[in-house]
Amino acid sequence: MLNVLARRTMVAALMTAATLGSMGFQSRDGQDRRVLIINQTGVTMTHFYASNSGQDNWEEDILGSEVLPSGRSIRINIDDGTGACVYDFRARFVDGDVLNRYRINVCEITEYRYTAN
């Protein structure tokens, strides 16, 4: 009896974890907007912005107080709740460089790589 109860509890916990885990990554329209941002520039990224291409201004810095050293990556859920798939990216680096990339379809890609020029 105890083994059956323990198994049921474990199955319920795993199903709950799977449901909660997927809730933060898939929007209401079913599109997965998670993008792995990869920094291979040789310079630490200090700021990263992803703004709906229909906007005139950059949204908040997604990295916040964190940085993204060269050779590292971060997975970001780029979903502003509007259903948009096309975003503009802006990355700022510790050396002062700013790289803007326009019209990135985050519903079609799973990673975006910044490389040294």
XYZ file of N, CA, C and O in Angstrom:
468
model
N 0.822 -1.189 0.000
C 0.000 0.000 0.000
C 0.866 1.252 0.000
O 0.598 2.183 -0.726
N 1.912 1.267 0.821
C 2.782 2.430 0.905
C 3.497 2.687 -0.414
O 3.608 3.827 -0.853
N 3.956 1.627 -1.096
C 4.637 1.796 -2.381
C 3.718 2.392 -3.435
O 4.122 3.228 -4.225
N 2.457 1.958 -3.469
C 1.483 2.489 -4.424
C 1.250 3.973 -4.148
O 1.243 4.807 -5.060
N 1.079 4.319 -2.890
C 0.871 5.712 -2.506
C 2.092 6.556 -2.840
O 1.967 7.665 -3.372
N 3.276 6.056 -2.571
C 4.509 6.781 -2.880
C 4.641 7.002 -4.385
O 5.018 8.089 -4.839
N 4.321 5.986 -5.187
C 4.395 6.123 -6.649
C 3.399 7.154 -7.148
O 3.715 7.977 -7.999
N 2.185 7.119 -6.633
C 1.157 8.092 -7.054
C 1.592 9.505 -6.706
O 1.412 10.433 -7.487
N 2.152 9.682 -5.535
C 2.623 11.000 -5.119
C 3.746 11.482 -6.023
O 3.770 12.643 -6.449
N 4.682 10.592 -6.366
C 5.788 10.967 -7.232
C 5.288 11.322 -8.632
O 5.706 12.303 -9.223
N 4.363 10.534 -9.163
C 3.807 10.818 -10.494
C 3.098 12.164 -10.488
O 3.271 12.977 -11.393
N 2.317 12.438 -9.466
C 1.616 13.716 -9.367
C 2.614 14.875 -9.288
O 2.428 15.916 -9.927
N 3.675 14.698 -8.529
C 4.689 15.751 -8.406
C 5.392 15.998 -9.735
O 5.633 17.144 -10.125
N 5.715 14.925 -10.459
C 6.376 15.078 -11.757
C 5.457 15.749 -12.770
O 5.893 16.602 -13.547
N 4.184 15.419 -12.762
C 3.243 16.047 -13.686
C 3.088 17.528 -13.367
O 3.042 18.363 -14.260
N 3.033 17.868 -12.088
C 2.941 19.264 -11.683
C 4.187 20.025 -12.099
O 4.099 21.120 -12.643
N 5.354 19.446 -11.893
C 6.606 20.106 -12.281
C 6.670 20.306 -13.787
O 7.094 21.359 -14.265
N 6.239 19.326 -14.557
C 6.252 19.454 -16.017
C 5.305 20.551 -16.465
O 5.623 21.343 -17.351
N 4.130 20.629 -15.846
C 3.168 21.662 -16.200
C 3.692 23.039 -15.839
O 3.661 23.961 -16.647
N 4.210 23.193 -14.643
C 4.740 24.484 -14.219
C 5.949 24.883 -15.044
O 6.114 26.046 -15.396
N 6.793 23.932 -15.379
C 7.971 24.231 -16.179
C 7.628 24.722 -17.560
O 8.281 25.598 -18.106
N 6.574 24.199 -18.150
C 6.213 24.611 -19.500
C 5.436 25.915 -19.509
O 5.409 26.619 -20.508
N 4.804 26.267 -18.406
C 3.993 27.485 -18.372
C 4.818 28.727 -18.638
O 4.355 29.634 -19.314
N 6.026 28.808 -18.157
C 6.826 30.004 -18.328
C 7.506 30.095 -19.673
O 8.106 31.101 -19.981
N 7.415 29.065 -20.499
C 8.179 29.057 -21.732
C 7.343 29.062 -22.991
O 7.866 29.227 -24.063
N 6.075 28.837 -22.899
C 5.259 28.817 -24.091
C 4.111 29.790 -23.900
O 3.429 29.771 -22.898
N 3.914 30.635 -24.902
C 2.885 31.652 -24.791
C 1.515 31.079 -25.117
O 1.380 29.932 -25.515
N 0.516 31.905 -24.994
C -0.858 31.475 -25.250
C -1.062 30.995 -26.680
O -1.924 30.187 -26.948
N -0.269 31.507 -27.625
C -0.435 31.102 -29.024
C 0.365 29.841 -29.357
O 0.378 29.387 -30.492
N 1.044 29.259 -28.361
C 1.771 28.013 -28.578
C 3.168 28.179 -29.134
O 3.878 27.205 -29.322
N 3.586 29.400 -29.410
C 4.929 29.655 -29.943
C 5.955 29.636 -28.813
O 5.723 30.197 -27.751
N 7.080 29.022 -29.067
C 8.185 28.991 -28.110
C 9.152 30.108 -28.478
O 9.766 30.085 -29.539
N 9.249 31.114 -27.637
C 10.086 32.286 -27.911
C 11.376 32.279 -27.091
O 12.003 33.303 -26.911
N 11.761 31.098 -26.592
C 13.019 30.999 -25.849
C 14.173 31.000 -26.846
O 14.182 30.230 -27.799
N 15.153 31.865 -26.597
C 16.320 31.977 -27.473
C 17.572 31.911 -26.606
O 17.674 32.611 -25.593
N 18.512 31.067 -27.016
C 19.800 30.986 -26.348
C 20.680 32.080 -26.932
O 21.002 32.058 -28.122
N 21.056 33.064 -26.113
C 21.941 34.152 -26.545
C 23.360 33.709 -26.211
O 23.674 33.440 -25.047
N 24.200 33.634 -27.240
C 25.565 33.135 -27.086
C 26.539 34.281 -27.344
O 26.486 34.929 -28.390
N 27.428 34.516 -26.400
C 28.431 35.576 -26.545
C 29.781 34.955 -26.888
O 30.427 34.354 -26.041
N 30.188 35.123 -28.146
C 31.501 34.644 -28.593
C 32.309 35.798 -29.179
O 33.014 35.644 -30.163
N 32.203 36.960 -28.549
C 32.851 38.169 -29.069
C 34.253 38.385 -28.522
O 34.996 39.192 -29.063
N 34.582 37.722 -27.424
C 35.842 37.992 -26.754
C 35.720 39.117 -25.743
O 36.696 39.478 -25.078
N 34.510 39.687 -25.610
C 34.262 40.816 -24.705
C 32.984 40.524 -23.902
O 32.025 39.967 -24.434
N 32.964 40.925 -22.645
C 31.796 40.706 -21.798
C 30.629 41.588 -22.238
O 30.789 42.791 -22.436
N 29.449 40.969 -22.380
C 28.219 41.704 -22.675
C 27.660 42.227 -21.352
O 27.508 41.471 -20.397
N 27.376 43.521 -21.305
C 26.878 44.126 -20.072
C 25.375 44.379 -20.091
O 24.748 44.476 -19.034
N 24.795 44.526 -21.275
C 23.363 44.793 -21.412
C 22.824 44.022 -22.619
O 23.526 43.886 -23.627
N 21.570 43.576 -22.520
C 20.912 42.955 -23.660
C 19.451 43.389 -23.667
O 18.765 43.300 -22.651
N 19.016 43.868 -24.815
C 17.646 44.336 -24.986
C 17.007 43.562 -26.128
O 17.654 43.292 -27.141
N 15.749 43.221 -25.995
C 14.966 42.617 -27.072
C 13.629 43.342 -27.085
O 12.859 43.249 -26.136
N 13.392 44.094 -28.151
C 12.169 44.884 -28.244
C 11.384 44.480 -29.477
O 11.958 44.293 -30.554
N 10.088 44.371 -29.314
C 9.190 44.100 -30.423
C 9.530 45.079 -31.553
O 9.653 46.282 -31.332
N 9.724 44.568 -32.765
C 10.127 45.423 -33.883
C 9.126 46.539 -34.176
O 9.471 47.530 -34.804
N 7.913 46.409 -33.687
C 6.908 47.456 -33.865
C 7.053 48.600 -32.883
O 6.343 49.605 -32.981
N 7.970 48.500 -31.928
C 8.186 49.539 -30.917
C 9.232 50.550 -31.386
O 10.132 50.191 -32.134
N 9.114 51.774 -30.905
C 10.092 52.810 -31.232
C 11.234 52.878 -30.230
O 12.261 53.480 -30.508
N 11.045 52.302 -29.053
C 12.041 52.388 -27.988
C 12.498 50.999 -27.575
O 11.786 50.018 -27.750
N 13.691 50.953 -26.973
C 14.202 49.698 -26.440
C 13.523 49.417 -25.113
O 13.297 50.314 -24.313
N 13.198 48.153 -24.884
C 12.626 47.725 -23.609
C 13.723 47.714 -22.550
O 14.844 48.130 -22.797
N 13.412 47.189 -21.359
C 14.381 47.124 -20.263
C 15.532 46.178 -20.582
O 15.376 45.230 -21.347
N 16.662 46.431 -19.939
C 17.832 45.552 -20.044
C 17.486 44.202 -19.415
O 17.201 44.120 -18.226
N 17.510 43.160 -20.214
C 17.132 41.828 -19.746
C 18.161 41.253 -18.773
O 17.816 40.522 -17.853
N 19.429 41.602 -18.952
C 20.470 41.075 -18.062
C 20.402 41.684 -16.666
O 20.886 41.093 -15.710
N 19.828 42.872 -16.562
C 19.740 43.535 -15.259
C 21.117 43.768 -14.667
O 21.982 44.329 -15.322
N 21.347 43.286 -13.466
C 22.642 43.477 -12.814
C 23.657 42.403 -13.209
O 24.804 42.449 -12.791
N 23.237 41.444 -14.019
C 24.129 40.372 -14.464
C 24.893 40.800 -15.722
O 24.548 41.778 -16.367
N 25.929 40.052 -16.068
C 26.662 40.240 -17.318
C 26.779 38.878 -18.001
O 26.540 37.842 -17.376
N 27.133 38.909 -19.282
C 27.322 37.665 -20.025
C 28.743 37.643 -20.570
O 29.046 38.236 -21.597
N 29.640 36.968 -19.843
C 31.039 36.904 -20.287
C 31.162 36.203 -21.640
O 30.326 35.375 -22.005
N 32.211 36.524 -22.356
C 32.482 35.838 -23.614
C 32.664 34.352 -23.345
O 33.250 33.955 -22.338
N 32.131 33.537 -24.237
C 32.199 32.097 -24.063
C 31.030 31.526 -23.278
O 30.932 30.316 -23.102
N 30.137 32.378 -22.818
C 28.977 31.926 -22.042
C 27.699 32.202 -22.822
O 27.688 32.927 -23.803
N 26.605 31.633 -22.328
C 25.307 31.837 -22.971
C 24.222 31.931 -21.906
O 24.428 31.547 -20.747
N 23.079 32.435 -22.333
C 21.920 32.537 -21.452
C 20.671 32.298 -22.292
O 20.571 32.785 -23.412
N 19.741 31.524 -21.760
C 18.473 31.287 -22.448
C 17.454 32.301 -21.937
O 17.240 32.418 -20.727
N 16.855 33.024 -22.876
C 15.910 34.083 -22.528
C 14.568 33.801 -23.190
O 14.509 33.486 -24.381
N 13.496 33.940 -22.439
C 12.151 33.846 -22.990
C 11.761 35.243 -23.469
O 11.460 36.114 -22.673
N 11.790 35.438 -24.782
C 11.543 36.756 -25.363
C 10.075 36.815 -25.770
O 9.716 36.626 -26.920
N 9.234 37.061 -24.797
C 7.792 37.081 -25.023
C 7.218 38.261 -24.251
O 7.221 38.257 -23.022
N 6.754 39.272 -24.966
C 6.206 40.450 -24.299
C 4.688 40.380 -24.129
O 4.062 41.343 -23.698
N 4.084 39.243 -24.494
C 2.653 39.060 -24.314
C 1.802 39.591 -25.455
O 0.583 39.468 -25.418
N 2.420 40.178 -26.483
C 1.653 40.742 -27.599
C 1.399 39.736 -28.714
O 0.620 40.017 -29.620
N 2.085 38.599 -28.680
C 1.973 37.632 -29.764
C 2.969 37.895 -30.888
O 2.989 37.176 -31.880
N 3.822 38.890 -30.723
C 4.817 39.219 -31.754
C 5.906 38.158 -31.795
O 6.263 37.578 -30.775
N 6.425 37.914 -32.978
C 7.548 36.996 -33.157
C 8.803 37.730 -33.606
O 9.899 37.204 -33.458
N 8.669 38.922 -34.152
C 9.807 39.635 -34.724
C 10.271 40.722 -33.745
O 9.503 41.617 -33.371
N 11.539 40.612 -33.347
C 12.131 41.500 -32.352
C 13.445 42.081 -32.863
O 14.106 41.499 -33.720
N 13.800 43.223 -32.297
C 15.118 43.823 -32.514
C 15.949 43.556 -31.278
O 15.437 43.623 -30.161
N 17.231 43.250 -31.483
C 18.153 42.985 -30.378
C 19.191 44.090 -30.301
O 19.668 44.574 -31.321
N 19.556 44.440 -29.085
C 20.674 45.366 -28.842
C 21.537 44.775 -27.749
O 21.048 44.416 -26.684
N 22.825 44.666 -28.032
C 23.779 44.169 -27.044
C 24.835 45.246 -26.810
O 25.362 45.822 -27.761
N 25.116 45.518 -25.549
C 26.180 46.458 -25.170
C 27.278 45.659 -24.505
O 27.017 44.714 -23.762
N 28.504 46.108 -24.738
C 29.663 45.379 -24.236
C 30.525 46.275 -23.365
O 30.460 47.509 -23.454
N 31.348 45.657 -22.528
C 32.168 46.367 -21.555
C 33.125 47.351 -22.228
O 33.490 48.363 -21.638
N 33.498 47.093 -23.495
C 34.411 48.004 -24.195
C 33.695 49.179 -24.856
O 34.314 49.988 -25.534
N 32.360 49.279 -24.669
C 31.597 50.396 -25.214
C 30.898 50.101 -26.535
O 30.061 50.885 -26.979
N 31.236 48.990 -27.169
C 30.573 48.638 -28.428
C 29.102 48.330 -28.193
O 28.722 47.779 -27.154
N 28.284 48.692 -29.182
C 26.861 48.378 -29.185
C 26.542 47.723 -30.516
O 26.890 48.260 -31.567
N 25.920 46.557 -30.466
C 25.531 45.851 -31.682
C 24.016 45.757 -31.738
O 23.394 45.185 -30.836
N 23.433 46.338 -32.777
C 21.993 46.263 -33.004
C 21.730 45.262 -34.121
O 22.402 45.296 -35.154
N 20.751 44.418 -33.912
C 20.318 43.464 -34.929
C 18.808 43.616 -35.055
O 18.102 43.675 -34.040
N 18.321 43.671 -36.267
C 16.919 43.982 -36.501
C 16.163 42.815 -37.128
O 16.717 42.026 -37.883
N 14.865 42.750 -36.763
C 13.908 41.820 -37.365
C 14.305 40.348 -37.198
O 14.318 39.584 -38.145
N 14.598 39.979 -35.964
C 14.933 38.600 -35.623
C 13.620 37.879 -35.273
O 12.898 38.321 -34.383
N 13.316 36.794 -35.971
C 12.095 36.058 -35.706
C 12.367 35.018 -34.610
O 12.912 33.952 -34.873
N 11.967 35.342 -33.397
C 12.247 34.481 -32.248
C 11.343 33.254 -32.198
O 11.580 32.348 -31.395
N 10.336 33.196 -33.054
C 9.491 32.005 -33.148
C 10.113 30.961 -34.067
O 9.690 29.814 -34.073
N 11.119 31.365 -34.845
C 11.755 30.452 -35.799
C 13.169 30.037 -35.407
O 13.700 29.094 -35.972
N 13.798 30.753 -34.476
C 15.170 30.417 -34.084
C 15.184 29.907 -32.648
O 14.280 30.191 -31.866
N 16.229 29.168 -32.311
C 16.393 28.705 -30.928
C 17.652 29.288 -30.308
O 17.839 29.205 -29.103
N 18.538 29.868 -31.143
C 19.745 30.514 -30.598
C 20.159 31.672 -31.485
O 19.835 31.720 -32.672
N 20.845 32.624 -30.852
C 21.399 33.766 -31.571
C 22.818 33.968 -31.058
O 23.030 34.097 -29.865
N 23.768 34.011 -31.980
C 25.184 34.029 -31.638
C 25.798 35.379 -31.973
O 25.706 35.839 -33.101
N 26.434 35.993 -30.966
C 27.242 37.198 -31.187
C 28.685 36.751 -31.325
O 29.194 36.052 -30.456
N 29.325 37.142 -32.423
C 30.714 36.749 -32.667
C 31.576 37.977 -32.887
O 31.083 39.061 -33.176
N 32.887 37.793 -32.762
C 33.842 38.878 -33.029
C 33.831 39.174 -34.524
O 33.693 38.272 -35.340
N 33.967 40.434 -34.837
C 33.957 40.842 -36.264
C 35.262 40.502 -36.931
O 36.289 40.480 -36.521
